Amino acid sequence: MDDSAGGSGEGTAGLTYAGAGATREGRFPPGFGRLRVRTRLGAGPEVFEAAADAVLTWRMHRGMGVEITADRPRADPGVRVVVGLGAGRLRLRAPCRVVWSEHGERRAGFGYGTLPGHPECGEEAFVVTRAEDGAVWLEVRAFSRPELWWARAAGPLVPLFQRLYAWWCGVTLRRLVRPYRRRRGLP
């Protein structure tokens, strides 16, 4: 089954950058910092489906301790989502809009783009794939540049934080699919 949708129409309304949907195929427009982090999650169709569901229903993000406020329970094109990082008065709120999503037999995920008020300008994607050998991977890919003054002032700390965030996505998703890994005799 493939319920994919492209990066046009309601999914691109109000974005702070051009080229919506570029993360779908891993293309990165010029003038942006780039990020790719891959994490092996396990193997087999059960692991793939569990990982796909966790990504597409915001469970991976919530499992990371991230506050997610979304229009809908699933990452579909056009869904507005506010990602909250931190605690209390120090909580950073980052508004985004899902620009594409898909769920096929070997690939599932979504990409969201920044809306006004986000500290960065760009797009981030969370893609689960099942390779020919059965291995299941999460790839976090993004292109971005600082948008707000304090994000520019943070300089090289922002890409470091983004890399750590992507790594934590993989760690969290691996934990969430652990019961399905055990069924296959994997640690």
Coordinates of N, CA and C in Angstrom, one line a residue:
M1 N 0.8 -1.2 0.0 CA 0.0 0.0 0.0 C 0.9 1.2 0.0
D2 N 0.5 2.2 -0.8 CA 1.3 3.5 -0.9 C 0.3 4.6 -0.8
D3 N 0.3 5.3 0.4 CA -0.6 6.4 0.5 C 0.2 7.7 0.5
S4 N 1.1 7.8 -0.5 CA 2.0 8.9 -0.5 C 1.3 10.2 -1.1
A5 N 1.9 11.3 -0.7 CA 1.4 12.6 -1.3 C 2.6 13.5 -1.5
G6 N 2.4 14.3 -2.5 CA 3.6 15.2 -2.8 C 3.7 16.4 -2.0
G7 N 4.6 17.3 -2.4 CA 4.9 18.5 -1.7 C 4.3 19.7 -2.3
S8 N 3.0 19.7 -2.5 CA 2.3 20.9 -3.1 C 1.0 21.1 -2.4
G9 N 0.3 22.2 -2.8 CA -1.0 22.5 -2.2 C -0.9 22.8 -0.8
E10 N -1.9 22.3 0.0 CA -2.0 22.7 1.4 C -0.8 22.4 2.2
G11 N 0.0 21.4 1.8 CA 1.3 21.1 2.6 C 2.3 22.2 2.5
T12 N 2.2 23.1 1.6 CA 3.3 24.1 1.5 C 2.8 25.5 1.9
A13 N 1.6 25.7 2.4 CA 1.1 27.0 2.7 C 1.9 27.6 3.9
G14 N 2.4 28.8 3.7 CA 3.1 29.5 4.7 C 4.5 29.1 5.1
L15 N 5.1 28.2 4.3 CA 6.5 27.8 4.6 C 7.4 29.0 4.5
T16 N 8.5 28.9 5.2 CA 9.5 30.0 5.2 C 10.7 29.8 4.2
Y17 N 10.5 28.8 3.3 CA 11.6 28.5 2.3 C 10.9 28.0 1.0
A18 N 11.7 28.0 0.0 CA 11.2 27.4 -1.3 C 11.8 26.0 -1.5
G19 N 11.2 25.2 -2.3 CA 11.7 23.9 -2.6 C 11.1 22.8 -1.7
A20 N 9.8 23.0 -1.2 CA 9.2 22.1 -0.3 C 9.2 20.7 -0.9
G21 N 9.5 19.7 -0.1 CA 9.5 18.3 -0.5 C 10.8 17.8 -0.9
A22 N 11.9 18.6 -0.9 CA 13.2 18.2 -1.4 C 13.8 17.0 -0.5
T23 N 13.4 16.9 0.7 CA 13.9 15.9 1.6 C 13.4 14.5 1.2
R24 N 12.3 14.5 0.4 CA 11.7 13.2 0.1 C 12.7 12.3 -0.6
E25 N 13.4 12.8 -1.5 CA 14.5 12.1 -2.2 C 15.9 12.4 -1.8
G26 N 16.0 13.1 -0.7 CA 17.3 13.4 -0.2 C 18.1 14.5 -0.9
R27 N 17.3 15.4 -1.7 CA 18.0 16.5 -2.4 C 18.0 17.7 -1.4
F28 N 19.1 18.4 -1.5 CA 19.3 19.6 -0.7 C 19.6 20.8 -1.5
P29 N 18.7 21.9 -1.4 CA 19.0 23.1 -2.1 C 20.2 23.8 -1.7
P30 N 20.8 24.6 -2.5 CA 22.0 25.3 -2.2 C 21.7 26.4 -1.1
G31 N 22.7 26.7 -0.3 CA 22.5 27.8 0.7 C 22.1 27.3 2.0
F32 N 21.9 26.0 2.2 CA 21.5 25.5 3.5 C 22.5 24.5 4.1
G33 N 22.6 24.4 5.4 CA 23.3 23.3 6.0 C 22.6 22.0 5.8
R34 N 23.3 20.9 5.7 CA 22.8 19.6 5.4 C 23.0 18.6 6.6
L35 N 22.1 17.7 6.7 CA 22.2 16.7 7.8 C 21.7 15.4 7.2
R36 N 22.4 14.3 7.5 CA 21.9 12.9 7.2 C 22.5 12.0 8.4
V37 N 21.6 11.4 9.1 CA 22.0 10.4 10.1 C 21.2 9.2 9.9
R38 N 21.8 8.0 9.8 CA 21.2 6.7 9.6 C 21.4 5.9 10.8
T39 N 20.3 5.2 11.2 CA 20.4 4.3 12.4 C 19.8 2.9 12.0
R40 N 20.5 1.8 12.2 CA 19.9 0.5 11.9 C 19.0 0.2 13.1
L41 N 17.7 -0.2 12.8 CA 16.7 -0.5 13.8 C 16.6 -2.0 14.1
G42 N 16.9 -2.8 13.1 CA 16.6 -4.3 13.2 C 16.4 -4.8 11.8
A43 N 15.6 -5.9 11.7 CA 15.3 -6.5 10.4 C 13.9 -7.1 10.4
G44 N 13.4 -7.2 9.2 CA 12.1 -7.8 9.0 C 10.9 -6.9 8.9
P45 N 9.8 -7.4 8.3 CA 8.7 -6.6 8.0 C 8.0 -6.1 9.3
E46 N 8.0 -6.9 10.4 CA 7.4 -6.5 11.7 C 8.1 -5.3 12.2
V47 N 9.4 -5.3 12.2 CA 10.2 -4.1 12.7 C 9.9 -2.9 11.8
F48 N 9.8 -3.1 10.5 CA 9.6 -2.0 9.6 C 8.2 -1.4 9.9
E49 N 7.2 -2.2 10.0 CA 5.8 -1.7 10.2 C 5.7 -1.0 11.6
A50 N 6.3 -1.6 12.6 CA 6.3 -0.9 13.9 C 7.0 0.4 13.9
A51 N 8.2 0.5 13.2 CA 8.9 1.7 13.1 C 8.1 2.8 12.3
A52 N 7.6 2.3 11.1 CA 6.8 3.2 10.3 C 5.6 3.8 11.1
D53 N 4.9 3.0 11.8 CA 3.8 3.5 12.6 C 4.2 4.5 13.7
A54 N 5.4 4.2 14.4 CA 5.9 5.1 15.4 C 6.3 6.5 14.8
V55 N 6.8 6.5 13.6 CA 7.2 7.7 13.0 C 6.0 8.5 12.5
L56 N 5.1 7.8 11.8 CA 3.9 8.5 11.2 C 2.9 9.0 12.2
T57 N 2.9 8.4 13.4 CA 1.9 8.8 14.4 C 2.5 9.6 15.6
W58 N 3.7 10.2 15.4 CA 4.4 11.0 16.3 C 4.9 10.3 17.6
R59 N 4.7 9.0 17.6 CA 5.1 8.2 18.8 C 6.6 8.3 19.0
M60 N 7.4 8.3 17.9 CA 8.9 8.4 18.1 C 9.2 9.7 18.8
H61 N 8.6 10.8 18.3 CA 8.9 12.1 18.8 C 8.5 12.2 20.3
R62 N 7.3 11.7 20.6 CA 6.8 11.7 22.0 C 7.7 10.9 22.9
G63 N 8.2 9.7 22.3 CA 9.1 8.8 23.1 C 10.4 9.5 23.4
M64 N 10.8 10.5 22.6 CA 12.0 11.2 22.9 C 11.9 12.3 24.0
G65 N 10.6 12.5 24.4 CA 10.3 13.5 25.4 C 10.0 14.8 24.7
V66 N 9.7 14.8 23.5 CA 9.4 16.0 22.7 C 7.9 16.2 22.8
E67 N 7.5 17.5 23.1 CA 6.1 17.8 23.1 C 5.6 18.0 21.6
I68 N 4.6 17.3 21.3 CA 4.0 17.4 19.9 C 2.6 17.9 20.0
T69 N 2.3 19.0 19.3 CA 0.9 19.5 19.2 C 0.6 19.5 17.7
A70 N -0.3 18.6 17.3 CA -0.6 18.4 15.9 C -2.1 18.5 15.6
D71 N -2.4 19.0 14.4 CA -3.8 19.1 14.0 C -4.4 17.7 13.9
R72 N -3.7 16.7 13.5 CA -4.2 15.3 13.3 C -3.2 14.3 14.0
P73 N -3.7 13.1 14.2 CA -2.9 12.1 14.9 C -1.8 11.4 14.0
R74 N -1.9 11.8 12.7 CA -1.0 11.2 11.8 C -0.3 12.3 10.9
A75 N 1.0 12.0 10.6 CA 1.7 13.0 9.8 C 1.3 12.9 8.3
D76 N 0.3 13.6 7.9 CA -0.2 13.7 6.6 C 0.1 15.1 6.0
P77 N 0.2 15.2 4.7 CA 0.5 16.6 4.1 C -0.6 17.6 4.6
G78 N -0.1 18.8 4.9 CA -0.9 19.8 5.4 C -1.1 19.9 6.9
V79 N -0.8 18.9 7.6 CA -0.9 18.9 9.1 C 0.1 19.9 9.7
R80 N -0.5 20.8 10.5 CA 0.4 21.7 11.2 C 0.8 21.1 12.5
V81 N 2.1 21.2 12.9 CA 2.6 20.6 14.1 C 3.5 21.6 14.8
V82 N 3.4 21.7 16.1 CA 4.4 22.5 16.8 C 5.2 21.5 17.7
V83 N 6.5 21.6 17.5 CA 7.4 20.8 18.2 C 7.9 21.6 19.4
G84 N 7.8 21.0 20.6 CA 8.2 21.7 21.8 C 9.4 21.0 22.5
L85 N 10.5 21.7 22.6 CA 11.7 21.2 23.2 C 12.1 22.0 24.4
G86 N 12.5 21.3 25.5 CA 12.9 22.0 26.7 C 11.7 21.9 27.7
A87 N 11.8 22.7 28.8 CA 10.8 22.6 29.8 C 10.5 24.0 30.3
G88 N 9.3 24.2 30.8 CA 8.8 25.4 31.4 C 9.0 26.6 30.5
R89 N 9.4 27.7 31.1 CA 9.6 28.9 30.3 C 10.8 28.8 29.3
L90 N 11.6 27.8 29.4 CA 12.7 27.6 28.5 C 12.3 26.7 27.3
R91 N 11.0 26.4 27.2 CA 10.6 25.5 26.2 C 10.6 26.3 24.8
L92 N 11.3 25.7 23.9 CA 11.4 26.2 22.5 C 10.2 25.6 21.7
R93 N 9.4 26.5 21.1 CA 8.3 26.0 20.2 C 8.7 26.2 18.8
A94 N 8.6 25.2 18.0 CA 9.0 25.3 16.6 C 7.8 24.8 15.7
P95 N 7.1 25.8 15.1 CA 6.0 25.4 14.2 C 6.4 24.9 12.8
C96 N 5.7 23.9 12.4 CA 6.1 23.2 11.1 C 4.8 22.8 10.4
R97 N 4.9 22.4 9.1 CA 3.8 21.9 8.4 C 4.3 20.7 7.6
V98 N 3.6 19.5 7.7 CA 4.0 18.3 6.9 C 3.8 18.6 5.5
V99 N 4.9 18.4 4.7 CA 4.8 18.7 3.3 C 4.7 17.5 2.4
W100 N 5.1 16.3 3.0 CA 4.9 15.0 2.3 C 4.9 13.9 3.3
S101 N 4.3 12.8 2.9 CA 4.3 11.6 3.7 C 4.1 10.4 2.8
E102 N 4.5 9.3 3.2 CA 4.3 8.1 2.4 C 4.4 6.8 3.3
H103 N 3.7 5.8 2.9 CA 3.8 4.5 3.6 C 3.6 3.4 2.6
G104 N 4.8 2.9 2.1 CA 4.8 1.8 1.1 C 5.3 0.5 1.8
E105 N 5.6 -0.5 1.0 CA 6.0 -1.8 1.5 C 7.4 -1.7 2.0
R106 N 8.3 -0.9 1.5 CA 9.7 -0.8 1.9 C 10.1 0.6 2.4
R107 N 9.2 1.6 2.3 CA 9.6 2.9 2.7 C 8.4 3.6 3.3
A108 N 8.7 4.3 4.4 CA 7.6 5.1 5.1 C 8.2 6.3 5.8
G109 N 7.5 7.4 5.8 CA 8.0 8.5 6.6 C 7.3 9.8 6.1
F110 N 7.9 10.9 6.6 CA 7.3 12.2 6.3 C 8.4 13.3 6.4
G111 N 8.1 14.4 5.8 CA 9.0 15.6 5.9 C 8.1 16.7 6.3
Y112 N 8.7 17.6 7.2 CA 8.0 18.8 7.5 C 8.9 20.0 7.3
G113 N 8.2 21.1 7.0 CA 8.9 22.3 6.7 C 8.6 23.4 7.8
T114 N 9.5 24.4 7.9 CA 9.4 25.4 8.9 C 8.3 26.4 8.5
L115 N 7.6 26.9 9.5 CA 6.7 28.0 9.4 C 7.2 29.2 10.2
P116 N 6.6 30.4 10.0 CA 7.1 31.6 10.7 C 7.1 31.3 12.2
G117 N 8.2 31.8 12.9 CA 8.3 31.6 14.3 C 9.3 30.4 14.6
H118 N 9.6 29.6 13.7 CA 10.6 28.5 13.9 C 12.0 29.1 13.9
P119 N 12.9 28.7 14.8 CA 14.2 29.3 14.8 C 15.1 29.0 13.6
E120 N 14.7 28.0 12.8 CA 15.4 27.6 11.6 C 14.5 27.8 10.4
C121 N 15.1 27.7 9.3 CA 14.4 27.8 8.0 C 14.8 26.6 7.2
G122 N 13.9 25.7 6.8 CA 14.2 24.5 6.1 C 13.3 23.4 6.3
E123 N 13.8 22.2 6.1 CA 12.9 21.0 6.1 C 13.6 19.8 6.7
E124 N 12.9 19.0 7.4 CA 13.5 17.8 8.0 C 12.6 16.6 7.7
A125 N 13.2 15.4 7.5 CA 12.4 14.2 7.1 C 12.9 13.1 8.0
F126 N 11.9 12.2 8.3 CA 12.2 11.0 9.0 C 11.7 9.8 8.2
V127 N 12.6 9.0 7.7 CA 12.3 8.0 6.7 C 12.8 6.6 7.2
V128 N 11.8 5.7 7.2 CA 12.1 4.3 7.6 C 12.1 3.5 6.3
T129 N 13.2 2.7 6.1 CA 13.3 1.8 4.9 C 13.6 0.4 5.3
R130 N 13.2 -0.5 4.4 CA 13.5 -1.9 4.6 C 14.3 -2.3 3.4
A131 N 15.6 -2.7 3.6 CA 16.5 -3.0 2.5 C 16.2 -4.4 1.9
E132 N 16.8 -4.8 0.8 CA 16.6 -6.1 0.2 C 17.0 -7.2 1.1
D133 N 18.0 -7.0 2.0 CA 18.4 -8.0 2.9 C 17.5 -8.1 4.2
G134 N 16.5 -7.2 4.3 CA 15.6 -7.2 5.4 C 15.9 -6.2 6.5
A135 N 17.1 -5.6 6.4 CA 17.5 -4.6 7.4 C 16.6 -3.4 7.4
V136 N 16.3 -2.9 8.5 CA 15.4 -1.8 8.7 C 16.2 -0.6 9.2
W137 N 16.1 0.6 8.5 CA 16.9 1.7 8.9 C 16.0 2.9 9.1
L138 N 16.4 3.8 9.9 CA 15.8 5.2 10.0 C 16.8 6.1 9.5
E139 N 16.4 7.0 8.6 CA 17.3 8.1 8.2 C 16.6 9.4 8.5
V140 N 17.3 10.2 9.2 CA 16.9 11.6 9.4 C 17.7 12.5 8.5
R141 N 17.0 13.2 7.7 CA 17.7 14.1 6.7 C 17.1 15.5 6.8
A142 N 17.9 16.5 6.7 CA 17.4 17.9 6.8 C 18.3 18.8 6.0
F143 N 17.7 19.9 5.7 CA 18.5 21.1 5.2 C 17.9 22.3 6.0
S144 N 18.8 23.2 6.4 CA 18.3 24.3 7.3 C 19.4 25.4 7.3
R145 N 18.9 26.6 7.7 CA 19.8 27.7 8.1 C 19.1 28.5 9.2
P146 N 19.8 29.2 10.0 CA 19.2 29.9 11.1 C 18.3 31.0 10.6
E147 N 17.2 31.1 11.3 CA 16.1 32.1 10.9 C 16.1 33.2 11.9
L148 N 16.1 32.9 13.2 CA 15.9 33.9 14.2 C 17.3 34.3 14.7
W149 N 17.4 35.5 15.3 CA 18.7 36.1 15.6 C 19.5 35.2 16.6
W150 N 18.8 34.6 17.6 CA 19.5 33.8 18.6 C 20.0 32.5 18.0
A151 N 19.3 32.0 17.0 CA 19.8 30.7 16.3 C 21.0 31.1 15.5
R152 N 21.1 32.2 14.9 CA 22.3 32.7 14.2 C 23.5 32.9 15.2
A153 N 23.1 33.4 16.3 CA 24.2 33.7 17.4 C 24.7 32.4 17.9
A154 N 23.9 31.3 17.9 CA 24.4 30.0 18.5 C 25.4 29.4 17.6
G155 N 25.5 29.9 16.3 CA 26.6 29.4 15.4 C 26.7 27.9 15.3
P156 N 27.9 27.4 15.5 CA 28.1 25.9 15.3 C 27.4 25.0 16.3
L157 N 26.8 25.6 17.4 CA 26.1 24.7 18.3 C 24.8 24.2 17.7
V158 N 24.2 24.9 16.8 CA 22.9 24.5 16.2 C 23.1 23.2 15.4
P159 N 24.1 23.1 14.5 CA 24.3 21.8 13.8 C 24.6 20.7 14.7
L160 N 25.4 20.9 15.8 CA 25.7 19.9 16.7 C 24.4 19.4 17.4
F161 N 23.5 20.3 17.8 CA 22.3 20.0 18.4 C 21.4 19.2 17.4
Q162 N 21.4 19.6 16.2 CA 20.6 18.9 15.2 C 21.1 17.4 15.0
R163 N 22.4 17.2 15.0 CA 23.0 15.9 14.9 C 22.6 15.0 16.1
L164 N 22.7 15.6 17.3 CA 22.3 14.9 18.5 C 20.8 14.5 18.5
Y165 N 20.0 15.4 18.0 CA 18.6 15.2 17.9 C 18.3 14.0 17.0
A166 N 19.0 14.0 15.8 CA 18.8 12.9 14.9 C 19.2 11.6 15.5
W167 N 20.4 11.6 16.1 CA 20.9 10.4 16.8 C 19.9 9.9 17.8
W168 N 19.3 10.8 18.6 CA 18.3 10.5 19.7 C 17.0 9.9 19.0
C169 N 16.7 10.4 17.8 CA 15.5 9.8 17.1 C 15.8 8.3 16.9
G170 N 17.0 8.0 16.4 CA 17.3 6.6 16.1 C 17.4 5.7 17.4
V171 N 17.9 6.2 18.5 CA 18.0 5.5 19.7 C 16.6 5.2 20.2
T172 N 15.7 6.3 20.2 CA 14.4 6.1 20.7 C 13.6 5.1 19.8
L173 N 13.7 5.2 18.5 CA 12.9 4.4 17.6 C 13.4 2.9 17.8
R174 N 14.7 2.7 17.9 CA 15.2 1.3 18.2 C 14.6 0.8 19.5
R175 N 14.5 1.6 20.5 CA 13.8 1.1 21.7 C 12.4 0.8 21.5
L176 N 11.7 1.6 20.7 CA 10.2 1.4 20.5 C 10.0 0.1 19.7
V177 N 10.9 -0.3 18.8 CA 10.7 -1.5 18.1 C 11.3 -2.7 18.7
R178 N 11.9 -2.6 19.9 CA 12.6 -3.7 20.5 C 11.7 -4.9 20.7
P179 N 10.4 -4.8 21.1 CA 9.6 -6.1 21.2 C 9.5 -6.8 19.8
Y180 N 9.6 -6.1 18.7 CA 9.5 -6.8 17.4 C 10.9 -7.4 17.0
R181 N 11.9 -6.8 17.5 CA 13.3 -7.3 17.3 C 13.4 -8.6 18.1
R182 N 12.9 -8.7 19.3 CA 13.0 -9.9 20.1 C 12.3 -11.1 19.5
R183 N 11.2 -10.8 18.9 CA 10.4 -11.9 18.2 C 11.3 -12.6 17.1
R184 N 12.2 -11.8 16.6 CA 13.1 -12.3 15.5 C 14.4 -12.9 16.2
G185 N 14.5 -12.8 17.5 CA 15.7 -13.3 18.2 C 16.9 -12.4 18.1
L186 N 16.6 -11.0 17.9 CA 17.6 -10.0 17.9 C 17.7 -9.3 19.3
P187 N 18.8 -8.8 19.7 CA 18.9 -8.1 21.0 C 18.2 -6.8 21.0

